[in-house]
Amino acid sequence: MNEEQFVSKNFRNFYAKSDLSVPAISQREFGVGDFGKKISRRHLSFQSDSELNTYLREQAPLFISYSLAYYEFPERSPMSSKSFLGADLIYEFDADDLKTECKQRHDSWSCPKCEGTGKGSLDNCPKCGTPVKKEQWFCPECLDATRKQSFVLLDLLENDLGLDKGISLNFSGNAGYHIHLRGDSVKDLSHEARIELLDYLTAKGLDFAKQGFYESEKTFFCPYPKQAKGWGKRLLVLLEKLLGEGDSSKIAAFGGISVKKAKELLANKEQVLAAMREKGILYSISGRKNKQFWESILSHLVSSNTLDIDRQTSADIRKIIRVPDTLHGGTGLLAKSFSREEFKEFDPLSDTVVFSDESVKVFINKSPKIYLKGNWFGPFNEEEAKLPLYAAIYLVAKRRANLVG
Ligand SMILES: [Zn+2]
Ligand SMILES: [Zn+2]
């Protein structure tokens, strides 16, 4: 039995018991993938859940994705002949888009040109500038960063945009989370409207004056907390937090003023906060740079609190994406769906493990320390190990380990 057959056999065992249900299944295009290839065939369609479940039981694909779009003829190709009927919205948060410190511990790179190698995550070789080959891993720390982003997004969707219906959440099966929005409020949104939503969510081109932050007659105003909405409200909260931290060098750096002036501002913290809350006025720093100072502070607060949403993906209505509650062929983990309540306590590298503890012997080429189902394994470097089936599948699916014997 080779590695692909090993993963496939175990997937088949899992799908023998699974019973999926997909909303509007007959109008979606499906795609499946093989060992090491997420999508190798597209333009598949299923008339019913039971047809899909039979397919999963018989074929046990290593990857299965479906379209966000609804089509009259999902099985037709080219795309233009499918007859587009509308589409869900999707937002993806992947840990590989985030700059977390843990990457220094678990990621590495190698340069195909000068053969340079190193720890951490970067795009181009620091010696010769060639795009590097990345070795990416995901741990509780970086996945938790994607969860935090997901919560910010949910807050924006529900509280700012009133899109609180038809949200469903799932783990991607590898690097992060997917947030699906379905239903009439989103189905007919045009491409332009989807871009506009994205701009709002990522605060692209945010106009501070429109949010209630503006200068008039040498006074810099902010919105009243009770009247503030959306980004205006969010910025007030962030401003209070920044002042509360009392870090004068941070305020100086953000606002482009001297540490001495920042200290002056913080010495009056209580009055500054009271004026914000009660009068809708931001403290005037001495000198002429008041407007510049507050706008620079606001810009920093926006850029350090905005979401890393992949713009390309979120606006692409032709995209196909992992079917929730199916297995990811690159990890063997379940792209598990969960409720908003469950999300708070969700452990993505434990709650998505579906395979047993049965011991399997593998030869591991190279792996950092990995966390799965509450246990740490490795690091491994060109060595044999006996691992529980779920960890063996994870490393084999990631193509970092081979079967022994
Ligand atoms: Zn190089
Ligand atoms: Zn990590």
JSON list of N, CA and C in Angstrom, two decimals, residues 257-312:
[
{"chain": "A", "resi": 257, "resn": "ILE", "atom": "N", "xyz": [4.77, 62.78, 17.16]},
{"chain": "A", "resi": 257, "resn": "ILE", "atom": "CA", "xyz": [5.12, 63.88, 18.08]},
{"chain": "A", "resi": 257, "resn": "ILE", "atom": "C", "xyz": [6.24, 63.41, 19.01]},
{"chain": "A", "resi": 258, "resn": "SER", "atom": "N", "xyz": [6.77, 64.31, 19.81]},
{"chain": "A", "resi": 258, "resn": "SER", "atom": "CA", "xyz": [7.84, 63.93, 20.73]},
{"chain": "A", "resi": 258, "resn": "SER", "atom": "C", "xyz": [7.26, 63.16, 21.91]},
{"chain": "A", "resi": 259, "resn": "VAL", "atom": "N", "xyz": [8.11, 62.34, 22.53]},
{"chain": "A", "resi": 259, "resn": "VAL", "atom": "CA", "xyz": [7.69, 61.58, 23.71]},
{"chain": "A", "resi": 259, "resn": "VAL", "atom": "C", "xyz": [7.26, 62.54, 24.82]},
{"chain": "A", "resi": 260, "resn": "LYS", "atom": "N", "xyz": [7.93, 63.68, 24.87]},
{"chain": "A", "resi": 260, "resn": "LYS", "atom": "CA", "xyz": [7.61, 64.68, 25.89]},
{"chain": "A", "resi": 260, "resn": "LYS", "atom": "C", "xyz": [6.15, 65.14, 25.75]},
{"chain": "A", "resi": 261, "resn": "LYS", "atom": "N", "xyz": [5.77, 65.41, 24.51]},
{"chain": "A", "resi": 261, "resn": "LYS", "atom": "CA", "xyz": [4.38, 65.84, 24.26]},
{"chain": "A", "resi": 261, "resn": "LYS", "atom": "C", "xyz": [3.38, 64.72, 24.54]},
{"chain": "A", "resi": 262, "resn": "ALA", "atom": "N", "xyz": [3.77, 63.52, 24.21]},
{"chain": "A", "resi": 262, "resn": "ALA", "atom": "CA", "xyz": [2.88, 62.38, 24.47]},
{"chain": "A", "resi": 262, "resn": "ALA", "atom": "C", "xyz": [2.69, 62.22, 25.98]},
{"chain": "A", "resi": 263, "resn": "LYS", "atom": "N", "xyz": [3.75, 62.47, 26.73]},
{"chain": "A", "resi": 263, "resn": "LYS", "atom": "CA", "xyz": [3.66, 62.37, 28.19]},
{"chain": "A", "resi": 263, "resn": "LYS", "atom": "C", "xyz": [2.72, 63.45, 28.75]},
{"chain": "A", "resi": 264, "resn": "GLU", "atom": "N", "xyz": [2.80, 64.61, 28.14]},
{"chain": "A", "resi": 264, "resn": "GLU", "atom": "CA", "xyz": [1.92, 65.71, 28.52]},
{"chain": "A", "resi": 264, "resn": "GLU", "atom": "C", "xyz": [0.45, 65.31, 28.34]},
{"chain": "A", "resi": 265, "resn": "LEU", "atom": "N", "xyz": [0.19, 64.70, 27.18]},
{"chain": "A", "resi": 265, "resn": "LEU", "atom": "CA", "xyz": [-1.16, 64.24, 26.86]},
{"chain": "A", "resi": 265, "resn": "LEU", "atom": "C", "xyz": [-1.63, 63.22, 27.90]},
{"chain": "A", "resi": 266, "resn": "LEU", "atom": "N", "xyz": [-0.75, 62.26, 28.21]},
{"chain": "A", "resi": 266, "resn": "LEU", "atom": "CA", "xyz": [-1.12, 61.21, 29.16]},
{"chain": "A", "resi": 266, "resn": "LEU", "atom": "C", "xyz": [-1.29, 61.74, 30.58]},
{"chain": "A", "resi": 267, "resn": "ALA", "atom": "N", "xyz": [-0.56, 62.80, 30.92]},
{"chain": "A", "resi": 267, "resn": "ALA", "atom": "CA", "xyz": [-0.70, 63.40, 32.25]},
{"chain": "A", "resi": 267, "resn": "ALA", "atom": "C", "xyz": [-2.13, 63.94, 32.43]},
{"chain": "A", "resi": 268, "resn": "ASN", "atom": "N", "xyz": [-2.76, 64.31, 31.30]},
{"chain": "A", "resi": 268, "resn": "ASN", "atom": "CA", "xyz": [-4.14, 64.81, 31.35]},
{"chain": "A", "resi": 268, "resn": "ASN", "atom": "C", "xyz": [-5.17, 63.75, 30.94]},
{"chain": "A", "resi": 269, "resn": "LYS", "atom": "N", "xyz": [-4.78, 62.49, 31.06]},
{"chain": "A", "resi": 269, "resn": "LYS", "atom": "CA", "xyz": [-5.60, 61.40, 30.52]},
{"chain": "A", "resi": 269, "resn": "LYS", "atom": "C", "xyz": [-7.07, 61.48, 30.92]},
{"chain": "A", "resi": 270, "resn": "GLU", "atom": "N", "xyz": [-7.32, 61.73, 32.20]},
{"chain": "A", "resi": 270, "resn": "GLU", "atom": "CA", "xyz": [-8.72, 61.74, 32.65]},
{"chain": "A", "resi": 270, "resn": "GLU", "atom": "C", "xyz": [-9.54, 62.82, 31.97]},
{"chain": "A", "resi": 271, "resn": "GLN", "atom": "N", "xyz": [-8.95, 64.02, 31.83]},
{"chain": "A", "resi": 271, "resn": "GLN", "atom": "CA", "xyz": [-9.67, 65.11, 31.14]},
{"chain": "A", "resi": 271, "resn": "GLN", "atom": "C", "xyz": [-9.84, 64.78, 29.65]},
{"chain": "A", "resi": 272, "resn": "VAL", "atom": "N", "xyz": [-8.81, 64.17, 29.07]},
{"chain": "A", "resi": 272, "resn": "VAL", "atom": "CA", "xyz": [-8.88, 63.81, 27.63]},
{"chain": "A", "resi": 272, "resn": "VAL", "atom": "C", "xyz": [-10.05, 62.86, 27.41]},
{"chain": "A", "resi": 273, "resn": "LEU", "atom": "N", "xyz": [-10.13, 61.84, 28.27]},
{"chain": "A", "resi": 273, "resn": "LEU", "atom": "CA", "xyz": [-11.21, 60.86, 28.13]},
{"chain": "A", "resi": 273, "resn": "LEU", "atom": "C", "xyz": [-12.58, 61.49, 28.40]},
{"chain": "A", "resi": 274, "resn": "ALA", "atom": "N", "xyz": [-12.63, 62.34, 29.40]},
{"chain": "A", "resi": 274, "resn": "ALA", "atom": "CA", "xyz": [-13.92, 62.99, 29.72]},
{"chain": "A", "resi": 274, "resn": "ALA", "atom": "C", "xyz": [-14.38, 63.87, 28.56]},
{"chain": "A", "resi": 275, "resn": "ALA", "atom": "N", "xyz": [-13.47, 64.62, 27.95]},
{"chain": "A", "resi": 275, "resn": "ALA", "atom": "CA", "xyz": [-13.85, 65.48, 26.81]},
{"chain": "A", "resi": 275, "resn": "ALA", "atom": "C", "xyz": [-14.33, 64.65, 25.63]},
{"chain": "A", "resi": 276, "resn": "MET", "atom": "N", "xyz": [-13.69, 63.50, 25.43]},
{"chain": "A", "resi": 276, "resn": "MET", "atom": "CA", "xyz": [-14.10, 62.60, 24.34]},
{"chain": "A", "resi": 276, "resn": "MET", "atom": "C", "xyz": [-15.52, 62.11, 24.57]},
{"chain": "A", "resi": 277, "resn": "ARG", "atom": "N", "xyz": [-15.76, 61.63, 25.79]},
{"chain": "A", "resi": 277, "resn": "ARG", "atom": "CA", "xyz": [-17.04, 60.99, 26.09]},
{"chain": "A", "resi": 277, "resn": "ARG", "atom": "C", "xyz": [-18.18, 62.01, 26.21]},
{"chain": "A", "resi": 278, "resn": "GLU", "atom": "N", "xyz": [-17.87, 63.15, 26.81]},
{"chain": "A", "resi": 278, "resn": "GLU", "atom": "CA", "xyz": [-18.97, 64.07, 27.12]},
{"chain": "A", "resi": 278, "resn": "GLU", "atom": "C", "xyz": [-19.15, 65.18, 26.11]},
{"chain": "A", "resi": 279, "resn": "LYS", "atom": "N", "xyz": [-18.04, 65.63, 25.49]},
{"chain": "A", "resi": 279, "resn": "LYS", "atom": "CA", "xyz": [-18.17, 66.75, 24.55]},
{"chain": "A", "resi": 279, "resn": "LYS", "atom": "C", "xyz": [-17.92, 66.38, 23.10]},
{"chain": "A", "resi": 280, "resn": "GLY", "atom": "N", "xyz": [-17.44, 65.17, 22.86]},
{"chain": "A", "resi": 280, "resn": "GLY", "atom": "CA", "xyz": [-17.10, 64.81, 21.48]},
{"chain": "A", "resi": 280, "resn": "GLY", "atom": "C", "xyz": [-15.93, 65.61, 20.96]},
{"chain": "A", "resi": 281, "resn": "ILE", "atom": "N", "xyz": [-14.98, 65.88, 21.85]},
{"chain": "A", "resi": 281, "resn": "ILE", "atom": "CA", "xyz": [-13.80, 66.67, 21.46]},
{"chain": "A", "resi": 281, "resn": "ILE", "atom": "C", "xyz": [-12.53, 65.91, 21.82]},
{"chain": "A", "resi": 282, "resn": "LEU", "atom": "N", "xyz": [-11.56, 65.93, 20.91]},
{"chain": "A", "resi": 282, "resn": "LEU", "atom": "CA", "xyz": [-10.27, 65.33, 21.22]},
{"chain": "A", "resi": 282, "resn": "LEU", "atom": "C", "xyz": [-9.30, 66.41, 21.68]},
{"chain": "A", "resi": 283, "resn": "TYR", "atom": "N", "xyz": [-8.61, 66.10, 22.71]},
{"chain": "A", "resi": 283, "resn": "TYR", "atom": "CA", "xyz": [-7.62, 66.99, 23.36]},
{"chain": "A", "resi": 283, "resn": "TYR", "atom": "C", "xyz": [-6.72, 67.67, 22.34]},
{"chain": "A", "resi": 284, "resn": "SER", "atom": "N", "xyz": [-6.50, 68.97, 22.51]},
{"chain": "A", "resi": 284, "resn": "SER", "atom": "CA", "xyz": [-5.59, 69.69, 21.61]},
{"chain": "A", "resi": 284, "resn": "SER", "atom": "C", "xyz": [-4.17, 69.61, 22.15]},
{"chain": "A", "resi": 285, "resn": "ILE", "atom": "N", "xyz": [-3.30, 68.96, 21.39]},
{"chain": "A", "resi": 285, "resn": "ILE", "atom": "CA", "xyz": [-1.91, 68.96, 21.82]},
{"chain": "A", "resi": 285, "resn": "ILE", "atom": "C", "xyz": [-1.34, 70.35, 21.51]},
{"chain": "A", "resi": 286, "resn": "SER", "atom": "N", "xyz": [-0.38, 70.76, 22.29]},
{"chain": "A", "resi": 286, "resn": "SER", "atom": "CA", "xyz": [0.16, 72.10, 22.08]},
{"chain": "A", "resi": 286, "resn": "SER", "atom": "C", "xyz": [0.91, 72.16, 20.75]},
{"chain": "A", "resi": 287, "resn": "GLY", "atom": "N", "xyz": [0.95, 73.32, 20.15]},
{"chain": "A", "resi": 287, "resn": "GLY", "atom": "CA", "xyz": [1.58, 73.45, 18.84]},
{"chain": "A", "resi": 287, "resn": "GLY", "atom": "C", "xyz": [0.54, 73.38, 17.75]},
{"chain": "A", "resi": 288, "resn": "ARG", "atom": "N", "xyz": [1.00, 73.38, 16.50]},
{"chain": "A", "resi": 288, "resn": "ARG", "atom": "CA", "xyz": [0.05, 73.51, 15.39]},
{"chain": "A", "resi": 288, "resn": "ARG", "atom": "C", "xyz": [-0.32, 72.18, 14.71]},
{"chain": "A", "resi": 289, "resn": "LYS", "atom": "N", "xyz": [0.24, 71.09, 15.24]},
{"chain": "A", "resi": 289, "resn": "LYS", "atom": "CA", "xyz": [0.07, 69.83, 14.50]},
{"chain": "A", "resi": 289, "resn": "LYS", "atom": "C", "xyz": [-1.11, 68.98, 14.96]},
{"chain": "A", "resi": 290, "resn": "ASN", "atom": "N", "xyz": [-2.10, 69.61, 15.56]},
{"chain": "A", "resi": 290, "resn": "ASN", "atom": "CA", "xyz": [-3.18, 68.84, 16.17]},
{"chain": "A", "resi": 290, "resn": "ASN", "atom": "C", "xyz": [-3.92, 67.91, 15.20]},
{"chain": "A", "resi": 291, "resn": "LYS", "atom": "N", "xyz": [-4.35, 68.46, 14.07]},
{"chain": "A", "resi": 291, "resn": "LYS", "atom": "CA", "xyz": [-5.12, 67.67, 13.09]},
{"chain": "A", "resi": 291, "resn": "LYS", "atom": "C", "xyz": [-4.26, 66.49, 12.58]},
{"chain": "A", "resi": 292, "resn": "GLN", "atom": "N", "xyz": [-3.03, 66.84, 12.23]},
{"chain": "A", "resi": 292, "resn": "GLN", "atom": "CA", "xyz": [-2.08, 65.83, 11.73]},
{"chain": "A", "resi": 292, "resn": "GLN", "atom": "C", "xyz": [-1.89, 64.72, 12.76]},
{"chain": "A", "resi": 293, "resn": "PHE", "atom": "N", "xyz": [-1.75, 65.14, 14.03]},
{"chain": "A", "resi": 293, "resn": "PHE", "atom": "CA", "xyz": [-1.53, 64.18, 15.11]},
{"chain": "A", "resi": 293, "resn": "PHE", "atom": "C", "xyz": [-2.69, 63.19, 15.22]},
{"chain": "A", "resi": 294, "resn": "TRP", "atom": "N", "xyz": [-3.92, 63.70, 15.33]},
{"chain": "A", "resi": 294, "resn": "TRP", "atom": "CA", "xyz": [-5.06, 62.79, 15.53]},
{"chain": "A", "resi": 294, "resn": "TRP", "atom": "C", "xyz": [-5.32, 61.94, 14.30]},
{"chain": "A", "resi": 295, "resn": "GLU", "atom": "N", "xyz": [-5.14, 62.50, 13.12]},
{"chain": "A", "resi": 295, "resn": "GLU", "atom": "CA", "xyz": [-5.38, 61.69, 11.91]},
{"chain": "A", "resi": 295, "resn": "GLU", "atom": "C", "xyz": [-4.33, 60.59, 11.79]},
{"chain": "A", "resi": 296, "resn": "SER", "atom": "N", "xyz": [-3.12, 60.92, 12.21]},
{"chain": "A", "resi": 296, "resn": "SER", "atom": "CA", "xyz": [-2.08, 59.91, 12.15]},
{"chain": "A", "resi": 296, "resn": "SER", "atom": "C", "xyz": [-2.33, 58.79, 13.17]},
{"chain": "A", "resi": 297, "resn": "ILE", "atom": "N", "xyz": [-2.80, 59.17, 14.35]},
{"chain": "A", "resi": 297, "resn": "ILE", "atom": "CA", "xyz": [-3.18, 58.18, 15.37]},
{"chain": "A", "resi": 297, "resn": "ILE", "atom": "C", "xyz": [-4.30, 57.28, 14.83]},
{"chain": "A", "resi": 298, "resn": "LEU", "atom": "N", "xyz": [-5.33, 57.90, 14.24]},
{"chain": "A", "resi": 298, "resn": "LEU", "atom": "CA", "xyz": [-6.46, 57.14, 13.72]},
{"chain": "A", "resi": 298, "resn": "LEU", "atom": "C", "xyz": [-6.01, 56.18, 12.62]},
{"chain": "A", "resi": 299, "resn": "SER", "atom": "N", "xyz": [-5.13, 56.66, 11.73]},
{"chain": "A", "resi": 299, "resn": "SER", "atom": "CA", "xyz": [-4.64, 55.80, 10.65]},
{"chain": "A", "resi": 299, "resn": "SER", "atom": "C", "xyz": [-3.91, 54.57, 11.20]},
{"chain": "A", "resi": 300, "resn": "HIS", "atom": "N", "xyz": [-3.12, 54.79, 12.23]},
{"chain": "A", "resi": 300, "resn": "HIS", "atom": "CA", "xyz": [-2.42, 53.66, 12.83]},
{"chain": "A", "resi": 300, "resn": "HIS", "atom": "C", "xyz": [-3.39, 52.68, 13.47]},
{"chain": "A", "resi": 301, "resn": "LEU", "atom": "N", "xyz": [-4.40, 53.22, 14.13]},
{"chain": "A", "resi": 301, "resn": "LEU", "atom": "CA", "xyz": [-5.39, 52.34, 14.76]},
{"chain": "A", "resi": 301, "resn": "LEU", "atom": "C", "xyz": [-6.13, 51.52, 13.72]},
{"chain": "A", "resi": 302, "resn": "VAL", "atom": "N", "xyz": [-6.44, 52.14, 12.59]},
{"chain": "A", "resi": 302, "resn": "VAL", "atom": "CA", "xyz": [-7.12, 51.40, 11.52]},
{"chain": "A", "resi": 302, "resn": "VAL", "atom": "C", "xyz": [-6.20, 50.31, 10.99]},
{"chain": "A", "resi": 303, "resn": "SER", "atom": "N", "xyz": [-4.96, 50.70, 10.64]},
{"chain": "A", "resi": 303, "resn": "SER", "atom": "CA", "xyz": [-4.11, 49.69, 9.98]},
{"chain": "A", "resi": 303, "resn": "SER", "atom": "C", "xyz": [-3.70, 48.56, 10.92]},
{"chain": "A", "resi": 304, "resn": "SER", "atom": "N", "xyz": [-3.65, 48.83, 12.22]},
{"chain": "A", "resi": 304, "resn": "SER", "atom": "CA", "xyz": [-3.28, 47.72, 13.10]},
{"chain": "A", "resi": 304, "resn": "SER", "atom": "C", "xyz": [-4.48, 46.91, 13.57]},
{"chain": "A", "resi": 305, "resn": "ASN", "atom": "N", "xyz": [-5.68, 47.34, 13.18]},
{"chain": "A", "resi": 305, "resn": "ASN", "atom": "CA", "xyz": [-6.87, 46.59, 13.60]},
{"chain": "A", "resi": 305, "resn": "ASN", "atom": "C", "xyz": [-7.74, 46.15, 12.44]},
{"chain": "A", "resi": 306, "resn": "THR", "atom": "N", "xyz": [-7.19, 46.23, 11.25]},
{"chain": "A", "resi": 306, "resn": "THR", "atom": "CA", "xyz": [-8.01, 45.86, 10.11]},
{"chain": "A", "resi": 306, "resn": "THR", "atom": "C", "xyz": [-7.85, 44.37, 9.83]},
{"chain": "A", "resi": 307, "resn": "LEU", "atom": "N", "xyz": [-8.69, 43.86, 8.97]},
{"chain": "A", "resi": 307, "resn": "LEU", "atom": "CA", "xyz": [-8.70, 42.43, 8.72]},
{"chain": "A", "resi": 307, "resn": "LEU", "atom": "C", "xyz": [-7.84, 42.08, 7.51]},
{"chain": "A", "resi": 308, "resn": "ASP", "atom": "N", "xyz": [-7.14, 40.93, 7.62]},
{"chain": "A", "resi": 308, "resn": "ASP", "atom": "CA", "xyz": [-6.36, 40.45, 6.47]},
{"chain": "A", "resi": 308, "resn": "ASP", "atom": "C", "xyz": [-7.24, 39.52, 5.65]},
{"chain": "A", "resi": 309, "resn": "ILE", "atom": "N", "xyz": [-8.14, 40.11, 4.91]},
{"chain": "A", "resi": 309, "resn": "ILE", "atom": "CA", "xyz": [-9.00, 39.27, 4.06]},
{"chain": "A", "resi": 309, "resn": "ILE", "atom": "C", "xyz": [-8.39, 39.23, 2.68]},
{"chain": "A", "resi": 310, "resn": "ASP", "atom": "N", "xyz": [-8.34, 38.03, 2.12]},
{"chain": "A", "resi": 310, "resn": "ASP", "atom": "CA", "xyz": [-7.82, 37.89, 0.76]},
{"chain": "A", "resi": 310, "resn": "ASP", "atom": "C", "xyz": [-8.85, 38.50, -0.20]},
{"chain": "A", "resi": 311, "resn": "ARG", "atom": "N", "xyz": [-8.51, 39.65, -0.77]},
{"chain": "A", "resi": 311, "resn": "ARG", "atom": "CA", "xyz": [-9.47, 40.38, -1.61]},
{"chain": "A", "resi": 311, "resn": "ARG", "atom": "C", "xyz": [-9.88, 39.59, -2.84]},
{"chain": "A", "resi": 312, "resn": "GLN", "atom": "N", "xyz": [-8.88, 38.97, -3.46]},
{"chain": "A", "resi": 312, "resn": "GLN", "atom": "CA", "xyz": [-9.11, 38.22, -4.68]},
{"chain": "A", "resi": 312, "resn": "GLN", "atom": "C", "xyz": [-10.19, 37.16, -4.46]}
]
